[in-house]
Tab-separated table of C-alpha atoms in Angstrom:
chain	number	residue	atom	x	y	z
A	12	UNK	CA	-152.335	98.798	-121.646
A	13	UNK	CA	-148.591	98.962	-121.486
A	14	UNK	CA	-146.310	96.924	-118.627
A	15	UNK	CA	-143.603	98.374	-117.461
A	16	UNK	CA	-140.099	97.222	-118.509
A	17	UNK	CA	-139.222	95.372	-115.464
A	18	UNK	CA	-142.597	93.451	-115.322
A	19	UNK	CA	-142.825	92.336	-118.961
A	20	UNK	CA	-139.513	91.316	-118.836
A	21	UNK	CA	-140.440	88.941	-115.845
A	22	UNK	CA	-143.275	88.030	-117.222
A	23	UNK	CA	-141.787	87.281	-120.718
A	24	UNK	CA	-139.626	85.367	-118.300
A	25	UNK	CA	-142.202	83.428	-116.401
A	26	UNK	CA	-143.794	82.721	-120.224
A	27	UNK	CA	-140.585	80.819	-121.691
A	28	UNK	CA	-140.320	79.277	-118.402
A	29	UNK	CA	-143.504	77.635	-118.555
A	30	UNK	CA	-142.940	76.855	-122.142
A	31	UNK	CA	-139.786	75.225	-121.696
A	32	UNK	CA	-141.244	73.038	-118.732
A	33	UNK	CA	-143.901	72.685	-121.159
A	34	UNK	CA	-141.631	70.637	-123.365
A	35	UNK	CA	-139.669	69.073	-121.158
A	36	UNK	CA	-143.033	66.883	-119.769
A	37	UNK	CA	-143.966	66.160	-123.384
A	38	UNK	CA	-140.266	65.027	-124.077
A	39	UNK	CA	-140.597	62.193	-121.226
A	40	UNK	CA	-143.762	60.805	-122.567
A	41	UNK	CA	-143.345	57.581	-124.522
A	42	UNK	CA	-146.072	55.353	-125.706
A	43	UNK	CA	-145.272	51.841	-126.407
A	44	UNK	CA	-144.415	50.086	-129.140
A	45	UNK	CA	-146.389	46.368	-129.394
A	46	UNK	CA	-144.070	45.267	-132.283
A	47	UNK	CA	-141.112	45.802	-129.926
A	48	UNK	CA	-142.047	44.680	-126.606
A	49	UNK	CA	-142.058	41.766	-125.183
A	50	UNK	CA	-144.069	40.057	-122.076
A	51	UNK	CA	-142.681	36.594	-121.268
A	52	UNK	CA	-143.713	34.341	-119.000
A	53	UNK	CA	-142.420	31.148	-117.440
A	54	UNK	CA	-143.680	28.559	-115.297
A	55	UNK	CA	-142.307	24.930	-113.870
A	56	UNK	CA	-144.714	21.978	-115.487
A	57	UNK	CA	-145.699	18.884	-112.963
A	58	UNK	CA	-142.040	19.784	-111.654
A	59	UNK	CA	-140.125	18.086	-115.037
A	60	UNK	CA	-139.445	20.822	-117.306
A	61	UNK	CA	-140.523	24.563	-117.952
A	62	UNK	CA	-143.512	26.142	-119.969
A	63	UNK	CA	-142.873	28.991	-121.713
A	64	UNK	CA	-145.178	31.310	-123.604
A	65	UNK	CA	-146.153	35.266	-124.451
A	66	UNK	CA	-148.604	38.110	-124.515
A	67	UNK	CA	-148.193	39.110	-127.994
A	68	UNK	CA	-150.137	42.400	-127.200
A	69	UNK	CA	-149.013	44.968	-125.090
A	70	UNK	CA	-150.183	48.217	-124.155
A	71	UNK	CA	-149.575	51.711	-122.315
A	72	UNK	CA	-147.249	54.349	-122.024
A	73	UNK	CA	-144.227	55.345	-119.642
A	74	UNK	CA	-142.631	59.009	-118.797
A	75	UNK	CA	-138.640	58.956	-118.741
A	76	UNK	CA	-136.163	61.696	-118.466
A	77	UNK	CA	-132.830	60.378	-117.543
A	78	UNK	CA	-132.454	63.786	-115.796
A	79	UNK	CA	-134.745	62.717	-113.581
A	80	UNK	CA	-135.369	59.134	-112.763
A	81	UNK	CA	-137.305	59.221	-109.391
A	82	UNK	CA	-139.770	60.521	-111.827
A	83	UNK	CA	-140.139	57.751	-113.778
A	84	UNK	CA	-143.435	55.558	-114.129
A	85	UNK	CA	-145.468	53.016	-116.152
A	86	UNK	CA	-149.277	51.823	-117.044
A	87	UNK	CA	-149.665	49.147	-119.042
A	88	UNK	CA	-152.440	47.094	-120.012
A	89	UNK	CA	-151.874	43.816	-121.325
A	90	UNK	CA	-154.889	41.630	-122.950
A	91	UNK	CA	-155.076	37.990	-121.585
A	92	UNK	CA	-156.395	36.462	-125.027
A	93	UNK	CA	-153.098	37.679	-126.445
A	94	UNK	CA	-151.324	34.766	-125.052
A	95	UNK	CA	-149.477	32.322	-126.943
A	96	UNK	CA	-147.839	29.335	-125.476
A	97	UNK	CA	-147.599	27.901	-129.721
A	98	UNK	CA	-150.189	25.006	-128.589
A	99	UNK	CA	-153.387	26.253	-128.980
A	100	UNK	CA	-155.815	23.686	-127.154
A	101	UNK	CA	-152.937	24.802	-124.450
A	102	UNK	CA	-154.121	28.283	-124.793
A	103	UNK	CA	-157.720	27.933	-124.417
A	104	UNK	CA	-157.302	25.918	-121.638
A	105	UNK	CA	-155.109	28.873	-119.665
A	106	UNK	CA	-158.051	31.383	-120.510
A	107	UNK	CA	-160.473	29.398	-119.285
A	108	UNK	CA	-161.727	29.450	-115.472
A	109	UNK	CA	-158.979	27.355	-114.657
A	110	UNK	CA	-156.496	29.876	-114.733
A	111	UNK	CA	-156.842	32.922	-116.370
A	112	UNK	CA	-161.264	33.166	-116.615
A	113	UNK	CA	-159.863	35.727	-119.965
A	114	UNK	CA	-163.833	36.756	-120.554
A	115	UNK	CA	-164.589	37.847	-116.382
A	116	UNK	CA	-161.093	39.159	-116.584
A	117	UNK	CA	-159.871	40.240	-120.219
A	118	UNK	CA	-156.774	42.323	-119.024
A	119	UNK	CA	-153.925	42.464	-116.993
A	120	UNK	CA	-152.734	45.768	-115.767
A	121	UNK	CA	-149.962	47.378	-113.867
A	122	UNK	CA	-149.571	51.089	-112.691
A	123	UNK	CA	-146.762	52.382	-111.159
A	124	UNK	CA	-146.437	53.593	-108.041
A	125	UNK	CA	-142.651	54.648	-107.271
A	126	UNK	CA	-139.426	54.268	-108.712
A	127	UNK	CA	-136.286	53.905	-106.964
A	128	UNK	CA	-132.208	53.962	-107.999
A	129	UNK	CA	-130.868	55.807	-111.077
A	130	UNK	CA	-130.736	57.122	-114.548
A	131	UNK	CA	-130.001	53.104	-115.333
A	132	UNK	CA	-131.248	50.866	-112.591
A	133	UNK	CA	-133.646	50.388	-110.073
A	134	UNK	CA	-136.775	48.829	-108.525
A	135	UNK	CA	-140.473	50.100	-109.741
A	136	UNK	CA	-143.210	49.945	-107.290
A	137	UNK	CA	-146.286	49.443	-108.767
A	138	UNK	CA	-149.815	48.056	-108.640
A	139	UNK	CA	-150.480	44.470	-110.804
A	140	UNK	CA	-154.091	43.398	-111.337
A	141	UNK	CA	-154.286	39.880	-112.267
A	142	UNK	CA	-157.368	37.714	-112.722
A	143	UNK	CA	-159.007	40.509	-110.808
A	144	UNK	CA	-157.114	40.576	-107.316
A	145	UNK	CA	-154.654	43.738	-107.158
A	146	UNK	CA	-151.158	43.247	-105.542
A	147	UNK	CA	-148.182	45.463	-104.610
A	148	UNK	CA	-144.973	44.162	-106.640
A	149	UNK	CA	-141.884	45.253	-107.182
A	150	UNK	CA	-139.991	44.686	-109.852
A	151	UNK	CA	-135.792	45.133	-110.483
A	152	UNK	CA	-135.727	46.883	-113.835
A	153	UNK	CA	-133.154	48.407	-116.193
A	154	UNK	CA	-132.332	50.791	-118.731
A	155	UNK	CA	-131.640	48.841	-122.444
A	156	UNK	CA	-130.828	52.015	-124.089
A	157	UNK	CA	-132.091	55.562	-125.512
A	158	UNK	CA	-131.795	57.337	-128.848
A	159	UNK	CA	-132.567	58.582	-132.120
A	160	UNK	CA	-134.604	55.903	-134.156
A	161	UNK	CA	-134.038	55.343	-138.105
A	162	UNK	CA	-137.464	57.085	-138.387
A	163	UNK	CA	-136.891	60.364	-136.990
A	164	UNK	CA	-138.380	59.471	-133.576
A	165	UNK	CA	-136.969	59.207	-130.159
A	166	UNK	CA	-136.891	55.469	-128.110
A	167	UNK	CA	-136.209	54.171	-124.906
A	168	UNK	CA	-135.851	50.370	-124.089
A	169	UNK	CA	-135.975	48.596	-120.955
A	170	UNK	CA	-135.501	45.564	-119.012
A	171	UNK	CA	-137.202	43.771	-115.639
A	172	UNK	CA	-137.603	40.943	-114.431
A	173	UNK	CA	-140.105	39.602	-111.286
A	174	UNK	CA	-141.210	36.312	-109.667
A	175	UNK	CA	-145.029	36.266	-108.745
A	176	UNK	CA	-146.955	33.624	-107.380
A	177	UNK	CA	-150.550	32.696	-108.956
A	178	UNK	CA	-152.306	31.844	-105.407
A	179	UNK	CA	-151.686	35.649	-104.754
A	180	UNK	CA	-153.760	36.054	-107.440
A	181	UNK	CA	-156.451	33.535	-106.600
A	182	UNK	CA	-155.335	31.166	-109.795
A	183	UNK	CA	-155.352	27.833	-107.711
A	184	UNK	CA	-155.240	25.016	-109.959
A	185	UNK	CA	-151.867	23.165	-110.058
A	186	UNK	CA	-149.382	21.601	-112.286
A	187	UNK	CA	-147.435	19.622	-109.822
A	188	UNK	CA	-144.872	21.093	-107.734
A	189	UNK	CA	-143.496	24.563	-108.435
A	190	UNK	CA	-146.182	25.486	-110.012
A	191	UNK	CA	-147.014	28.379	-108.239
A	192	UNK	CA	-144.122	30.226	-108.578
A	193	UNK	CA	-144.396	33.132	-112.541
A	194	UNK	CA	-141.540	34.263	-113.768
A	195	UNK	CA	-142.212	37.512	-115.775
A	196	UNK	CA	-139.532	39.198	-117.909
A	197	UNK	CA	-140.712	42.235	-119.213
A	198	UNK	CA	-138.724	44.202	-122.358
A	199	UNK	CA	-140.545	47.640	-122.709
A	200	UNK	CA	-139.656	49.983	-125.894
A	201	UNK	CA	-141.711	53.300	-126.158
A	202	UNK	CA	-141.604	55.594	-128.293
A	203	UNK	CA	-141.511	59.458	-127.153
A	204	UNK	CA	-144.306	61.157	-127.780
């Protein structure tokens, strides 16, 4: 059967439409890169100095399109026994039930939920699930950059930065004052997909 003119041409049309919005969703995919990502952590000990250590595996994926920021969002997974604080009786003692309990609860997750401000800046919304309690944080983030890799590939970097406290969490055991208080900087590369 034959279409007339008019109506293949729209649906030709409506066919390279799709396709092109096809490719435009794949283009904002990015998974992330473990060797080039970075989750920090810092945390006041018995109120004299600060402790600082690292996940040294991170997970997920993230859709970007600078032409579209309030589209933006993240999931990442990362493992507890990945962390690294370069003392390891230190270590085991963090994944133990004192803190962390890393065998009841192996990972720490985050999904987000909204994203606010620009191409460059802004605050993502999101869901973190820590030591198995799940709260709403936000978190002040910012593009690093976007381009062309050595490889052939396509990256996008990013920065944020948030203050949690472990009793949200349920992690009650203390190191002296301040203790409570996490501070998490987070440097995200992904790699588009």
């Amino acid at each position: 059967m034959t279409l007339p003119p008019l109506l293949a041409r729209t649906a030709m049309a409506t066919l390279i439409g799709l396709a092109s919005l096809t490719a435009t969703a794949q283009a904002a995919e990015y998974k992330i890169d473990p060797a080039h990502t970075n989750a920090i952590f810092r945390i006041k000990h018995i109120n004299t100095s600060y402790l600082v250590g690292r996940f040294n595996t991170v997970e997920g994926t993230f859709n970007y399109d600078s032409a579209a920021p309030q589209n933006a969002s993240i999931q990442v997974t990362i493992p507890v026994d990945s962390l690294d604080t370069n003392f390891a009786e230190r270590n085991k003692h963090l994944k133990s039930p004192d803190f962390f309990s890393a065998r009841q609860y192996p990972n720490i997750n985050f999904k987000s939920t909204q994203y606010e401000g620009d191409a460059n800046k802004g605050t993502l919304t999101g869901q973190l699930t820590l030591h198995g309690v799940t709260q709403t944080i936000e978190i002040p983030v910012e593009k690093v950059g976007e381009g062309k890799d050595p490889w052939g590939g396509y990256r996008a970097g990013f920065h944020g930065e948030v203050t949690i406290k472990r009793t949200d969490y349920g992690m009650d055991k203390m190191l002296g004052a301040g203790s409570d208080e996490v501070q998490l900087v987070l440097d995200i590369e992904g790699i588009r997909q």
